[in-house]
CSV table of C-alpha atoms and ligand atoms in Angstrom, one decimal:
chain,number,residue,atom,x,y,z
Y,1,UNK,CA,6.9,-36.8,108.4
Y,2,UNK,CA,5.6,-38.9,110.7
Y,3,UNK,CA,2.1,-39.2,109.1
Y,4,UNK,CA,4.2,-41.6,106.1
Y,5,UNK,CA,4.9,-44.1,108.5
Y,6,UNK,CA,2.2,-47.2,108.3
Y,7,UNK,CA,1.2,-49.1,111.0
Y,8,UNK,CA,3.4,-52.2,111.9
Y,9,UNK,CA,1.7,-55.6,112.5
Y,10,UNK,CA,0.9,-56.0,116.1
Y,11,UNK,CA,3.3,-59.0,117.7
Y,12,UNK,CA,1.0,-62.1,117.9
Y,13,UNK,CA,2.5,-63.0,121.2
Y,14,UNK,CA,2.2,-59.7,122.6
Y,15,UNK,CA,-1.6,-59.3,121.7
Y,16,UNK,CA,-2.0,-62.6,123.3
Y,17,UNK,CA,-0.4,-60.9,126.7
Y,18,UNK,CA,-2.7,-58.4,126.3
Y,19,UNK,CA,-6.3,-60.8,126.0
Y,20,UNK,CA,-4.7,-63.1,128.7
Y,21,UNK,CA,-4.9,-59.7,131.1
Y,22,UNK,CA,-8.0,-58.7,129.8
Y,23,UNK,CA,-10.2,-61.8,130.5
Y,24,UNK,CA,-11.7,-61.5,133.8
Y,25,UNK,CA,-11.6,-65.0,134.2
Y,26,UNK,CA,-10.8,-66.9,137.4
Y,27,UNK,CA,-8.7,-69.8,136.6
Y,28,UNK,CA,-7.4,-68.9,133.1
Y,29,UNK,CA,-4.7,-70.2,132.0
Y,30,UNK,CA,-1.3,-68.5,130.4
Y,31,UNK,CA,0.6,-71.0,128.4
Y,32,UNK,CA,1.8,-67.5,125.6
Y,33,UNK,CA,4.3,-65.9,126.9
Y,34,UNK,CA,8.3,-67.4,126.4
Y,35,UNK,CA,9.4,-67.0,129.9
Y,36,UNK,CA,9.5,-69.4,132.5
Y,37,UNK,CA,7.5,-69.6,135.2
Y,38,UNK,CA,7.4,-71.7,138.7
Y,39,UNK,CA,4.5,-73.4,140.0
Y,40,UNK,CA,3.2,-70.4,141.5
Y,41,UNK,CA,3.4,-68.6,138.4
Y,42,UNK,CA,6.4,-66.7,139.1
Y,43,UNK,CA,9.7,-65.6,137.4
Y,44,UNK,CA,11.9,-65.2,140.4
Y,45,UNK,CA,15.7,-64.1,140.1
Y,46,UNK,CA,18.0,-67.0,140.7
Y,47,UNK,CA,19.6,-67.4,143.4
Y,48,UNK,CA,23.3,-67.0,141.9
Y,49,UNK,CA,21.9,-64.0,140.4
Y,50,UNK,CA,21.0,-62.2,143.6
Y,51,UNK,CA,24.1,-63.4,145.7
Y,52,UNK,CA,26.1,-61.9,142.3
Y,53,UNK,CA,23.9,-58.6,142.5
Y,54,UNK,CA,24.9,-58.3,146.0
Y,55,UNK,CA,28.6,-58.4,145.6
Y,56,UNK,CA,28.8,-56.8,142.3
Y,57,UNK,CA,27.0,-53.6,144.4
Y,58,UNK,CA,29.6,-53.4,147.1
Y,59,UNK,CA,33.0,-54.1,145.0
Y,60,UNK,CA,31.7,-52.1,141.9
Y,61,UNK,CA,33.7,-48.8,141.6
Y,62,UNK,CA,32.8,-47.2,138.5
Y,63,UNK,CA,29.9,-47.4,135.5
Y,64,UNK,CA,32.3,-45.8,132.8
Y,65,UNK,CA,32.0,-48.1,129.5
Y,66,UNK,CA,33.3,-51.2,128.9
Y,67,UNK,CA,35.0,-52.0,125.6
Y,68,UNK,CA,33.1,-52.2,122.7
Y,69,UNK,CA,33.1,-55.6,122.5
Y,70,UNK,CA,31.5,-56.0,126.2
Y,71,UNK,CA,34.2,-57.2,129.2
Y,72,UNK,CA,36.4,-59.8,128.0
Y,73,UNK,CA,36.4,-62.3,130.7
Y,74,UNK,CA,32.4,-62.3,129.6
Y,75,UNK,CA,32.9,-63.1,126.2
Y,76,UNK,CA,36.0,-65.7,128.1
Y,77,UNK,CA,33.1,-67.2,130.7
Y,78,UNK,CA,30.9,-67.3,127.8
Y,79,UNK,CA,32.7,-68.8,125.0
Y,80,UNK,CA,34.3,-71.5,127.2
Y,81,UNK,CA,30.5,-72.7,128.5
Y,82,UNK,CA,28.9,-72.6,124.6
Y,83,UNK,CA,31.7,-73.6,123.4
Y,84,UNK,CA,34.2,-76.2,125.8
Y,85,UNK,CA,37.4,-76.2,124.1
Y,86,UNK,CA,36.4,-77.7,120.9
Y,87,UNK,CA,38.0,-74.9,119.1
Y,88,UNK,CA,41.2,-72.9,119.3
Y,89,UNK,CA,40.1,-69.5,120.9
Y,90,UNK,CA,42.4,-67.6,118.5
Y,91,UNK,CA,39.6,-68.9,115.7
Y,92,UNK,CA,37.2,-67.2,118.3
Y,93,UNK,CA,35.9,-63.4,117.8
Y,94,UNK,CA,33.3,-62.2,120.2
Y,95,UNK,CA,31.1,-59.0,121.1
Y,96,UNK,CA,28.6,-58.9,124.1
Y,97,UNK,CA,25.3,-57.9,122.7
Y,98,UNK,CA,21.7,-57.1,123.8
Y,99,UNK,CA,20.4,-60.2,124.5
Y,100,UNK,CA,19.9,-63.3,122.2
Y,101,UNK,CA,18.1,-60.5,120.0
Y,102,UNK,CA,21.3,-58.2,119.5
Y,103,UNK,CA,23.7,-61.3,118.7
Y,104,UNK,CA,20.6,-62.5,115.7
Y,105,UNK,CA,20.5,-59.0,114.6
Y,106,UNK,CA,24.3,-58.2,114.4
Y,107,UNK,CA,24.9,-61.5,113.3
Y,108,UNK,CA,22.6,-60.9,110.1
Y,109,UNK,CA,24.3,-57.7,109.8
Y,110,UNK,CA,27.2,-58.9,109.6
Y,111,UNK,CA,26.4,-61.4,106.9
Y,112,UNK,CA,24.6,-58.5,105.0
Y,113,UNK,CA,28.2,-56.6,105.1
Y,114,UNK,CA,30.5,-59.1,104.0
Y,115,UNK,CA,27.6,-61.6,101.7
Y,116,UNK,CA,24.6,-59.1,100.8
Y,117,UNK,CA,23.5,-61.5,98.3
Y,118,UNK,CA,23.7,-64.5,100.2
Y,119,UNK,CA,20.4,-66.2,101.3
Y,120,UNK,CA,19.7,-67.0,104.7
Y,121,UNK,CA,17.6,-70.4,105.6
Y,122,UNK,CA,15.1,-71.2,107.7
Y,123,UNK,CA,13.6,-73.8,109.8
Y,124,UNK,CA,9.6,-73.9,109.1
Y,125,UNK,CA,8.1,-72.7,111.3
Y,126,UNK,CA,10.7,-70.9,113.4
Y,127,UNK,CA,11.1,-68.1,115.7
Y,128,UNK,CA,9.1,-65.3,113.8
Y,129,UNK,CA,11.8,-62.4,114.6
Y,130,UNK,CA,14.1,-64.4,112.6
Y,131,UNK,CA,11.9,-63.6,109.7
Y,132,UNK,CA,11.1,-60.7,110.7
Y,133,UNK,CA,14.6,-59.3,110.9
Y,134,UNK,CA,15.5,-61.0,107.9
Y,135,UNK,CA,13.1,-59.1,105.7
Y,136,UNK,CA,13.7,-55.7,107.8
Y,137,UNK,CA,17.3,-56.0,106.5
Y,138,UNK,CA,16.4,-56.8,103.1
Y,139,UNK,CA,17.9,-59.7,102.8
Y,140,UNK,CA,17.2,-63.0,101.1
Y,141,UNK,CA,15.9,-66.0,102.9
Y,142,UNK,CA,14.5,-69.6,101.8
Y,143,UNK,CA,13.0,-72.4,104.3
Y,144,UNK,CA,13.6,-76.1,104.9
Y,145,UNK,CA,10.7,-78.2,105.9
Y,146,UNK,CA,11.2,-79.4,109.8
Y,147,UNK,CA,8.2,-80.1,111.8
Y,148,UNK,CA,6.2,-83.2,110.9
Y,149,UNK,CA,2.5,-82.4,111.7
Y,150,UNK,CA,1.5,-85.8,112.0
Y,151,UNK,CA,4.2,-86.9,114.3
Y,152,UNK,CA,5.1,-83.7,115.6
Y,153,UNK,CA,8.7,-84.9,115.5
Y,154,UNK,CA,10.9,-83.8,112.9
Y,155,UNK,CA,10.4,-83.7,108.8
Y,156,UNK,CA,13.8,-85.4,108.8
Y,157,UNK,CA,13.5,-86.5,104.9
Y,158,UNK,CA,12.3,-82.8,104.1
Y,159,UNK,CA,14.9,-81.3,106.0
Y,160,UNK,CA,17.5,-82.9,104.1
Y,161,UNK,CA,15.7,-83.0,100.9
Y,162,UNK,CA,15.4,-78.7,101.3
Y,163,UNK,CA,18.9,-78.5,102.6
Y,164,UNK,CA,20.3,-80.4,99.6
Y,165,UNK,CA,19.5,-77.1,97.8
Y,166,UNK,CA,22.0,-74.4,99.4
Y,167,UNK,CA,24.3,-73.4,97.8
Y,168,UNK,CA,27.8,-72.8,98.9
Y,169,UNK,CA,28.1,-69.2,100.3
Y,170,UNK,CA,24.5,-69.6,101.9
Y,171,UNK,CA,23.5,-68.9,105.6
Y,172,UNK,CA,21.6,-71.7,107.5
Y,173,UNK,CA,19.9,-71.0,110.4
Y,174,UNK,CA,19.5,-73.6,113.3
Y,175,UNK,CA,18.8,-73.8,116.7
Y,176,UNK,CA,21.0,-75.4,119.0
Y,177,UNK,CA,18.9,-76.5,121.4
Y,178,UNK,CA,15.2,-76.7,122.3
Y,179,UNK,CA,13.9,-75.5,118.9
Y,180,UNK,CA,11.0,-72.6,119.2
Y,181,UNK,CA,8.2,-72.8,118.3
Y,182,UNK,CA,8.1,-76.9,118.2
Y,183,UNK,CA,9.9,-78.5,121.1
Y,184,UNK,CA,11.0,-81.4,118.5
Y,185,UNK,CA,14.8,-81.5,118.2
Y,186,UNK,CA,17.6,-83.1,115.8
Y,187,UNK,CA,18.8,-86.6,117.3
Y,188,UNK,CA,23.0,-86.8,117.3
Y,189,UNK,CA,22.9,-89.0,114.0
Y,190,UNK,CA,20.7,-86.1,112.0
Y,191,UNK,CA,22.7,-83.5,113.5
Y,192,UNK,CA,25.9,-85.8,112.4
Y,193,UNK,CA,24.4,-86.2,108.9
Y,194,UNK,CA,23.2,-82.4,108.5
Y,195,UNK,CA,26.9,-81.0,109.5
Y,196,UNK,CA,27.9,-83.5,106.7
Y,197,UNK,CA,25.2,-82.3,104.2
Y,198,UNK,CA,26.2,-78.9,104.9
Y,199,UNK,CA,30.2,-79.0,105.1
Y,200,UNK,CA,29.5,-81.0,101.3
Y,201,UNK,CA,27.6,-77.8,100.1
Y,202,UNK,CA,29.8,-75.4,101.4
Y,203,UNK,CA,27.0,-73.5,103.7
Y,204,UNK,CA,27.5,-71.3,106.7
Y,205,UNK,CA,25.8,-72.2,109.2
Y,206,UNK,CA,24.5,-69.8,112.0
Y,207,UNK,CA,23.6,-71.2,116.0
Y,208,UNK,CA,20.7,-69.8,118.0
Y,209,UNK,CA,21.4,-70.9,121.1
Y,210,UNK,CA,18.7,-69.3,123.2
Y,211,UNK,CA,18.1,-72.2,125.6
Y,212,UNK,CA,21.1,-73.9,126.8
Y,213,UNK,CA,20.6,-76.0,129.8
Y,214,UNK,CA,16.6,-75.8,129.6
Y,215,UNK,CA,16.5,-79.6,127.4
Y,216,UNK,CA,18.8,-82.3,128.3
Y,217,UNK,CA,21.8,-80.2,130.5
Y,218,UNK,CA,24.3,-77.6,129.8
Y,219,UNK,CA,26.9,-79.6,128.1
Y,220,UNK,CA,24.6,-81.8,126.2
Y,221,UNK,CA,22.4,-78.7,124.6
Y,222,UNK,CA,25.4,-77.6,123.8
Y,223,UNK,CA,26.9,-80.5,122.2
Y,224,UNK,CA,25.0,-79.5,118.4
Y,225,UNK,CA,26.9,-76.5,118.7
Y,226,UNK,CA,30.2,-77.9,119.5
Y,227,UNK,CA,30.0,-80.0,116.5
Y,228,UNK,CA,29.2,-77.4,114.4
Y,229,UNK,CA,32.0,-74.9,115.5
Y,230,UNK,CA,34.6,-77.5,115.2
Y,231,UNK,CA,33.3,-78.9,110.9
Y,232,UNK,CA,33.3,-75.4,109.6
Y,233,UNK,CA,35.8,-73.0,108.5
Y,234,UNK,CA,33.1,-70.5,109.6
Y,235,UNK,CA,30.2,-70.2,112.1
Y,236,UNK,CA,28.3,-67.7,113.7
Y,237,UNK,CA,26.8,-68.8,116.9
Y,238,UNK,CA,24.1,-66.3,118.5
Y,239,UNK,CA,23.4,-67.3,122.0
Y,240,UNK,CA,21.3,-65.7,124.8
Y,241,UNK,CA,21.4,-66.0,128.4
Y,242,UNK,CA,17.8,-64.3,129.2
Y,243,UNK,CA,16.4,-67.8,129.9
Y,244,UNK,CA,19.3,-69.9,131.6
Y,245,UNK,CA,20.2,-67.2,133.9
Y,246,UNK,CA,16.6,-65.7,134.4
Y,247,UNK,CA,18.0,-62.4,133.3
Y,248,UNK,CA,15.3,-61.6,130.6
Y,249,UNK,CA,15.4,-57.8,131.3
Y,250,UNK,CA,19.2,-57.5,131.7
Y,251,UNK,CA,19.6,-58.0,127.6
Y,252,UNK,CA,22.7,-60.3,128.0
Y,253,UNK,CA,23.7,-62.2,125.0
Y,254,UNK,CA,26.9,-62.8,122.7
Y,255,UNK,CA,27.5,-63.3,119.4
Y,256,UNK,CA,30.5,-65.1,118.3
Y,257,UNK,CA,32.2,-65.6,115.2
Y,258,UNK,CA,34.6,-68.7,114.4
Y,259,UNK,CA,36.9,-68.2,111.1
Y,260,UNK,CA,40.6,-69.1,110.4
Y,261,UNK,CA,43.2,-67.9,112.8
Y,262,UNK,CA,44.6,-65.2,110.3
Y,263,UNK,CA,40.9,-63.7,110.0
Y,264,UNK,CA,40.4,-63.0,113.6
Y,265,UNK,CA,41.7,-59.4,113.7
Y,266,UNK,CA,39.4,-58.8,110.7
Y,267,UNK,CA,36.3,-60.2,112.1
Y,268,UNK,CA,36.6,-59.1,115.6
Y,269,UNK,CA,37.2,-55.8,114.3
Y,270,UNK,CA,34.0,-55.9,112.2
Y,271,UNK,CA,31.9,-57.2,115.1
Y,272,UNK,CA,33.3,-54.4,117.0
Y,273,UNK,CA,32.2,-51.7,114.2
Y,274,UNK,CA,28.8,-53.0,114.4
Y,275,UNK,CA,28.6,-53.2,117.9
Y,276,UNK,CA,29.5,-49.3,117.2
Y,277,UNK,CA,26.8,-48.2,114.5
Y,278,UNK,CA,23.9,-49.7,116.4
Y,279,UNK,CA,24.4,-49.0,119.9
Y,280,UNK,CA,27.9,-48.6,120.9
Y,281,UNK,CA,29.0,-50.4,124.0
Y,282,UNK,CA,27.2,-53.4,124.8
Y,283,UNK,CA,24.6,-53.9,128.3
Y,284,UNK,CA,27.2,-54.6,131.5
Y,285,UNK,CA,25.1,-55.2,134.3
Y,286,UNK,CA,23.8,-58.7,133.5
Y,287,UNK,CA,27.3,-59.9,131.8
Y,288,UNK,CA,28.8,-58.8,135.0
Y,289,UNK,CA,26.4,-61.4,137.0
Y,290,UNK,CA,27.0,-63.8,134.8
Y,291,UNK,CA,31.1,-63.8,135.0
Y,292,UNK,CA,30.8,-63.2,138.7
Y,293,UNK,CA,29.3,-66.3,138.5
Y,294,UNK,CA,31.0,-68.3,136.1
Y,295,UNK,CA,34.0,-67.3,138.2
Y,296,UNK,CA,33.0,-68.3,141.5
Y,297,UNK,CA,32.9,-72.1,141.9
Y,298,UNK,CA,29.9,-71.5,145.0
Y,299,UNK,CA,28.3,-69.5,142.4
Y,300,UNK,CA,28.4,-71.8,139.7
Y,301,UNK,CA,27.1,-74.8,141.9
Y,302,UNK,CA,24.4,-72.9,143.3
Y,303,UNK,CA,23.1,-71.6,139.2
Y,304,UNK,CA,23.8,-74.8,138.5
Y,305,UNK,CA,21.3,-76.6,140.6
Y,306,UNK,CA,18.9,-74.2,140.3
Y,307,UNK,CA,18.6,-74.4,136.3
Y,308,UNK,CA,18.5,-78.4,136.7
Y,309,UNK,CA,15.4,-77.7,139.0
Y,310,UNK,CA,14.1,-75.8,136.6
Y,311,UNK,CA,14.8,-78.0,134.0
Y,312,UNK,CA,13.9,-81.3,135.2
Y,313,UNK,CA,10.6,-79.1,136.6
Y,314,UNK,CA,9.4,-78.9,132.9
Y,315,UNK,CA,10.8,-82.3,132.2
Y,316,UNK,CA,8.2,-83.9,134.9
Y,317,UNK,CA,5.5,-81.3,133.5
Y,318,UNK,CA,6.3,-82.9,130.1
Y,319,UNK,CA,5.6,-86.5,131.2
Y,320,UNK,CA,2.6,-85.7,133.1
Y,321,UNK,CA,1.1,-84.2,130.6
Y,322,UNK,CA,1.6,-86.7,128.0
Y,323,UNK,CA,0.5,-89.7,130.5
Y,324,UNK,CA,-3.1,-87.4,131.2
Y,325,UNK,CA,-3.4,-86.9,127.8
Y,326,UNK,CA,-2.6,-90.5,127.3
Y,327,UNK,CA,-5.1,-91.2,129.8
Y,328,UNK,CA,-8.2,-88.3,129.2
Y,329,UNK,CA,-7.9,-89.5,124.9
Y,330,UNK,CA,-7.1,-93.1,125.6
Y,331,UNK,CA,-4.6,-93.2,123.0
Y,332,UNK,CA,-0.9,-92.3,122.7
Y,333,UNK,CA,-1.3,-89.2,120.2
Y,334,UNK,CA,0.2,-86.8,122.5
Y,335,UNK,CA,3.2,-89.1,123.9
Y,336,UNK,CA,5.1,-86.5,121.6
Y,337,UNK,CA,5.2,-84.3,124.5
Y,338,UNK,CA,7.2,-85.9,126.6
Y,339,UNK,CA,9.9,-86.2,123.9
Y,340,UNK,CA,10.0,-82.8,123.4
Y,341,UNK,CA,12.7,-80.4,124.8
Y,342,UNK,CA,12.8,-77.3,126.2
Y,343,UNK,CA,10.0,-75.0,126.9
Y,344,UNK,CA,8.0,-75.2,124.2
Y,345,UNK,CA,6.0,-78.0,122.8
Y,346,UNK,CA,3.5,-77.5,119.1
Y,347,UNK,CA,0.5,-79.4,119.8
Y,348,UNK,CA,-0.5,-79.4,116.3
Y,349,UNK,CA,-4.0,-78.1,117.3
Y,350,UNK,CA,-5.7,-76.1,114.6
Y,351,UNK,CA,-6.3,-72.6,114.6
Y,352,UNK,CA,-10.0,-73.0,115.5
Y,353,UNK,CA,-9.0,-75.1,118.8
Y,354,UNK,CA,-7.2,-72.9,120.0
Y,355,UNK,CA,-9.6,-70.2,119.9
Y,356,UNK,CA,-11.7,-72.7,121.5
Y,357,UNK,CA,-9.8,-73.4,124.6
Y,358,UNK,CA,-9.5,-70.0,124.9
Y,359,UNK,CA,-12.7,-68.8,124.6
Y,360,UNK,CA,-14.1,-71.7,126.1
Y,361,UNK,CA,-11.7,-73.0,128.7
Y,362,UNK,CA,-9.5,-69.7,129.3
Y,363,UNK,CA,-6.4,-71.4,128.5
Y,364,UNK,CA,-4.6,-68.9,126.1
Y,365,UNK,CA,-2.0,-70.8,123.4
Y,366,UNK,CA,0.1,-69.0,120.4
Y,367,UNK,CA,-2.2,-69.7,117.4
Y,368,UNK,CA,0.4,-72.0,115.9
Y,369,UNK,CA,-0.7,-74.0,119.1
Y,370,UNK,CA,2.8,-73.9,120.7
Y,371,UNK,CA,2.5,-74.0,124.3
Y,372,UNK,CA,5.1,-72.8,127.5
Y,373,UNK,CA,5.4,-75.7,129.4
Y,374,UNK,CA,6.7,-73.9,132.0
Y,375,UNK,CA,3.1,-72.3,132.3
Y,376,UNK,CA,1.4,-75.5,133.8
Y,377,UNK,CA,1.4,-76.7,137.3
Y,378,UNK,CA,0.6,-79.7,139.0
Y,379,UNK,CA,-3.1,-78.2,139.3
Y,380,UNK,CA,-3.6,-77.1,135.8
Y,381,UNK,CA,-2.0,-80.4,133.4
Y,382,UNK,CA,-5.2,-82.0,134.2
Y,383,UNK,CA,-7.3,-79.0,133.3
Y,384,UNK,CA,-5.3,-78.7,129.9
Y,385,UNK,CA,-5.3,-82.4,128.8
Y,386,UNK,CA,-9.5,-82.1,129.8
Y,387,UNK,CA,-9.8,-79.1,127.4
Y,388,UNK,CA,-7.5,-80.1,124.6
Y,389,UNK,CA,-9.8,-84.0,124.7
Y,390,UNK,CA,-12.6,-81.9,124.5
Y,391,UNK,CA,-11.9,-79.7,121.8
Y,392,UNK,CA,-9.8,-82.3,120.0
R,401,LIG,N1,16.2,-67.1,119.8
R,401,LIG,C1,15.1,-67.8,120.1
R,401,LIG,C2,14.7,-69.0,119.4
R,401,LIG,C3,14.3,-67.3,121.2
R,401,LIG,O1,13.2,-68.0,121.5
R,401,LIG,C4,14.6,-66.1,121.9
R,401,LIG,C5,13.8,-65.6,123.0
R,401,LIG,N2,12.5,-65.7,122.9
R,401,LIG,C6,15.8,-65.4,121.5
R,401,LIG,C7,16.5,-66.0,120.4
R,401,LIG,C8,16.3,-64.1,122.0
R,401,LIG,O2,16.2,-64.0,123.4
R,401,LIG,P1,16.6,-62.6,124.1
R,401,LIG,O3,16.8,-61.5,123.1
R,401,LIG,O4,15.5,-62.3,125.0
R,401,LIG,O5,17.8,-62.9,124.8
């Protein structure tokens, strides 16, 4: 049986992991990988998370499962910090899921179950599993423009123009907050006049919200979101906590589902069934940290302050980046970077320069050039700008 199966196509990102360990190099430079890192190069677990871990080990009396829709003052904790109280929670159905991944993937699903003709859109370029899991599913999908090459700011007239073709009953994909792979992110007027565009055309659209409180704050990375949940009759928000909690390996995420009040027995229900199908109960441990400290005011202050470090951390990396690019290229081609949000900025390099700086300068890039932010230090901006003037 076994010998009909044909080879998959190797994750770009994960081959990149793999040259990056390979090169023998002193002084290369990983800017690949989508997690974030200190300035020594470290992912360390928060401190919330640790002082949760702690406490959750000594009061902790039993692993039986939770319910198959994950602990419900998780999907609570969660729901209220996505979504405020912008919408009723009895137009709110929930499941915890298996990280940001799990919510995407049941999400589609569920789209597939109750739409399987409907087409699912886009952002070009986006984050390839979205693709990826699109076309596993067999389902349809179309792409609006979004990322302006020369500006490296957003297609805003291509957006709309490509949006202006859904049709009512289709899926459209956007992300929240700190879009992946580009860094370059709807202003509140677009995001006003795309909810319009939409809500006219009778869309659905579909939140992933994989970044909340890495751009401009917790409550303002979620304010796109908020809009959206309260213009729709129905919205589907995916939302991950593996980067604002530094819980990567814990595969904590939710999914939630915003419909009429009368639907809400259907929809949870259906959430639940495919909750069921794929893996039955949802992950605990790393929902349990996070409502231990949702729930905990100490708790809360202390992950609080620790994701604006690390958020205003990559916002200084930003702007000293731009200004020694600004400086090394003596010209302002670059300033995009700063404007950017989140951890991921598209240079716009081509494909050949960024083979260059890594074969030349050991500075390994996705070959989109989209670079972690969070992967430079105060040692190695200067190092980057140098390279990218050189090969640039
Ligand atoms: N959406 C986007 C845009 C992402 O970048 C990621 C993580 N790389 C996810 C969703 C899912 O994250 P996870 O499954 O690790 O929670």
């Amino acid at each position: 049986m076994f010998d009909h199966l044909k080879a998959q196509p190797q994750d770009k990102i994960l081959q990149l992991i793999q040259m990056y360990r390979e090169d023998a190099r002193d002084g290369k430079i990983d800017l690949g990988v989508g997690v974030y890192k200190d300035a020594t190069g470290l992912t360390p677990v928060m401190r919330a998370v640790k002082a949760a871990e702690k406490k959750l080990w000594e009061v902790e009396t039993t692993k039986t499962y939770t319910g198959l829709a994950g602990e419900p003052a998780y999907n609570a904790a969660l729901c209220g910090m996505i979504l405020g109280d912008v919408v009723p929670m009895e137009r709110v159905a929930s499941v915890a899921t298996p990280g940001g991944t799990g919510a995407i993937r049941q999400a589609l699903e569920l789209i597939k179950l109750a739409a399987p003709d409907a087409t699912v859109w886009l952002s070009n370029p986006t984050w390839p599993n979205h693709p990826s899991i699109i076309k596993y599913l067999g389902m349809k999908m179309a792409e609006y423009r979004y990322f302006d090459a020369e500006t490296r700011g957003i297609d805003f007239g291509g957006l709309m123009e490509d949006l202006g073709r859904v049709q009512a009953g289709d899926v459209v994909l956007l992300h929240g907050c700190c879009h992946n792979p580009t860094g370059a992110n709807l202003d509140a007027a677009q995001w006003d006049a795309v909810v319009r565009l939409l809500a006219e055309k009778g869309a659905m659209p579909f939140v992933d919200l994989a970044y909340q409180g890495f751009g401009d704050g917790l409550d303002a990375d979620a304010a796109a979101t908020r809009l959206i949940a309260k213009s729709f009759p129905e919205v589907l928000i995916a939302a991950s906590c593996s980067k604002n909690f530094g819980i990567y390996r814990e595969r904590t995420g939710i999914l939630i589902g915003i419909g009429d009040a009368g639907g809400k027995g259907v929809l949870q229900g259906n959430l639940n069934f495919l909750n069921r199908q794929n893996f039955s109960f949802p992950p605990d441990h790393g929902a349990r940290l996070v409502t231990m400290i949702l729930e905990d005011d100490a708790l809360t202050a202390d992950w609080k302050a620790e994701l604006e470090e690390v958020r205003l951390n990559m916002l200084t990396l930003r702007q000293s980046l731009a200004d020694e690019l600004r400086r090394v290229t003596n010209s302002d081609r670059f300033d995009f970077v700063a404007t950017h949000r989140g951890m991921f900025s598209r240079l716009g390099l081509t494909e050949a320069q960024v083979v260059r700086l890594r074969e030349e300068h050991a500075i390994y890039m996705v070959g989109d050039s989209r670079i972690n932010i969070a992967g430079l230090n105060a040692r190695t901006v200067p190092l980057l700008a140098a390279a990218i003037a050189q090969v640039s």
